[in-house]
Amino acid sequence: MTDAETFTRLYYYGRVQMGMGENEFWLMPIGLFLDLWACHKQFLGLEKAVREQTIDDIIGAGI
């Protein structure tokens, strides 16, 4: 896949699938966009989280 094809797909995902505005898409850092895209796929049920955590995993007992 060429760079042009990759950016076309990312643009489609951002604008159509995630409902972003044009400026919002182009000014967003690519890492943040890819994180949001992964979350969007999880929300739609297309992908599972790499590792699921509960609040008990993050905050220790006794706090």
Short mmCIF file of C-alpha atoms in Angstrom, two decimals:
data_model
loop_
_atom_site.label_atom_id
_atom_site.label_comp_id
_atom_site.label_asym_id
_atom_site.label_seq_id
_atom_site.Cartn_x
_atom_site.Cartn_y
_atom_site.Cartn_z
CA MET A 1 0.00 0.00 0.00
CA THR A 2 1.40 3.40 -0.93
CA ASP A 3 1.57 6.39 1.41
CA ALA A 4 -1.22 8.09 -0.55
CA GLU A 5 -3.49 5.07 -0.11
CA THR A 6 -2.72 4.91 3.61
CA PHE A 7 -3.58 8.58 4.17
CA THR A 8 -6.74 8.22 2.09
CA ARG A 9 -7.89 5.38 4.34
CA LEU A 10 -6.98 7.26 7.51
CA TYR A 11 -8.82 10.33 6.20
CA TYR A 12 -11.90 8.21 5.48
CA TYR A 13 -11.78 6.61 8.94
CA GLY A 14 -11.50 9.99 10.64
CA ARG A 15 -14.03 11.90 8.60
CA VAL A 16 -16.71 9.31 7.86
CA GLN A 17 -16.41 6.60 10.51
CA MET A 18 -15.51 8.85 13.45
CA GLY A 19 -17.29 12.04 12.37
CA MET A 20 -14.30 14.39 12.70
CA GLY A 21 -14.09 17.75 11.03
CA GLU A 22 -11.41 18.31 8.40
CA ASN A 23 -9.27 20.60 10.57
CA GLU A 24 -9.73 18.34 13.59
CA PHE A 25 -8.42 15.40 11.58
CA TRP A 26 -5.42 17.11 9.98
CA LEU A 27 -4.27 18.91 13.14
CA MET A 28 -4.50 15.86 15.41
CA PRO A 29 -1.24 14.03 16.27
CA ILE A 30 -1.12 10.70 14.42
CA GLY A 31 -0.56 8.71 17.62
CA LEU A 32 -3.70 10.14 19.20
CA PHE A 33 -5.70 9.43 16.04
CA LEU A 34 -4.55 5.79 15.97
CA ASP A 35 -5.47 5.39 19.65
CA LEU A 36 -8.93 6.83 18.97
CA TRP A 37 -9.34 4.56 15.95
CA ALA A 38 -8.48 1.52 18.10
CA CYS A 39 -11.05 2.63 20.71
CA HIS A 40 -13.64 3.16 17.97
CA LYS A 41 -13.10 -0.38 16.67
CA GLN A 42 -13.48 -1.75 20.21
CA PHE A 43 -16.71 0.23 20.63
CA LEU A 44 -18.10 -1.28 17.41
CA GLY A 45 -17.07 -4.77 18.51
CA LEU A 46 -14.60 -5.20 15.64
CA GLU A 47 -11.60 -5.60 17.91
CA LYS A 48 -10.91 -6.62 21.50
CA ALA A 49 -8.70 -4.72 23.90
CA VAL A 50 -5.16 -6.06 24.13
CA ARG A 51 -5.47 -6.29 27.92
CA GLU A 52 -8.54 -5.57 29.96
CA GLN A 53 -8.12 -3.97 33.37
CA THR A 54 -10.49 -3.24 36.20
CA ILE A 55 -10.26 -0.38 38.69
CA ASP A 56 -8.96 -2.89 41.26
CA ASP A 57 -5.94 -3.56 39.00
CA ILE A 58 -5.07 0.14 38.96
CA ILE A 59 -5.87 1.25 42.52
CA GLY A 60 -4.55 -1.04 45.22
CA ALA A 61 -6.58 -2.32 48.14
CA GLY A 62 -6.72 -0.23 51.31
CA ILE A 63 -6.85 3.21 49.71
#
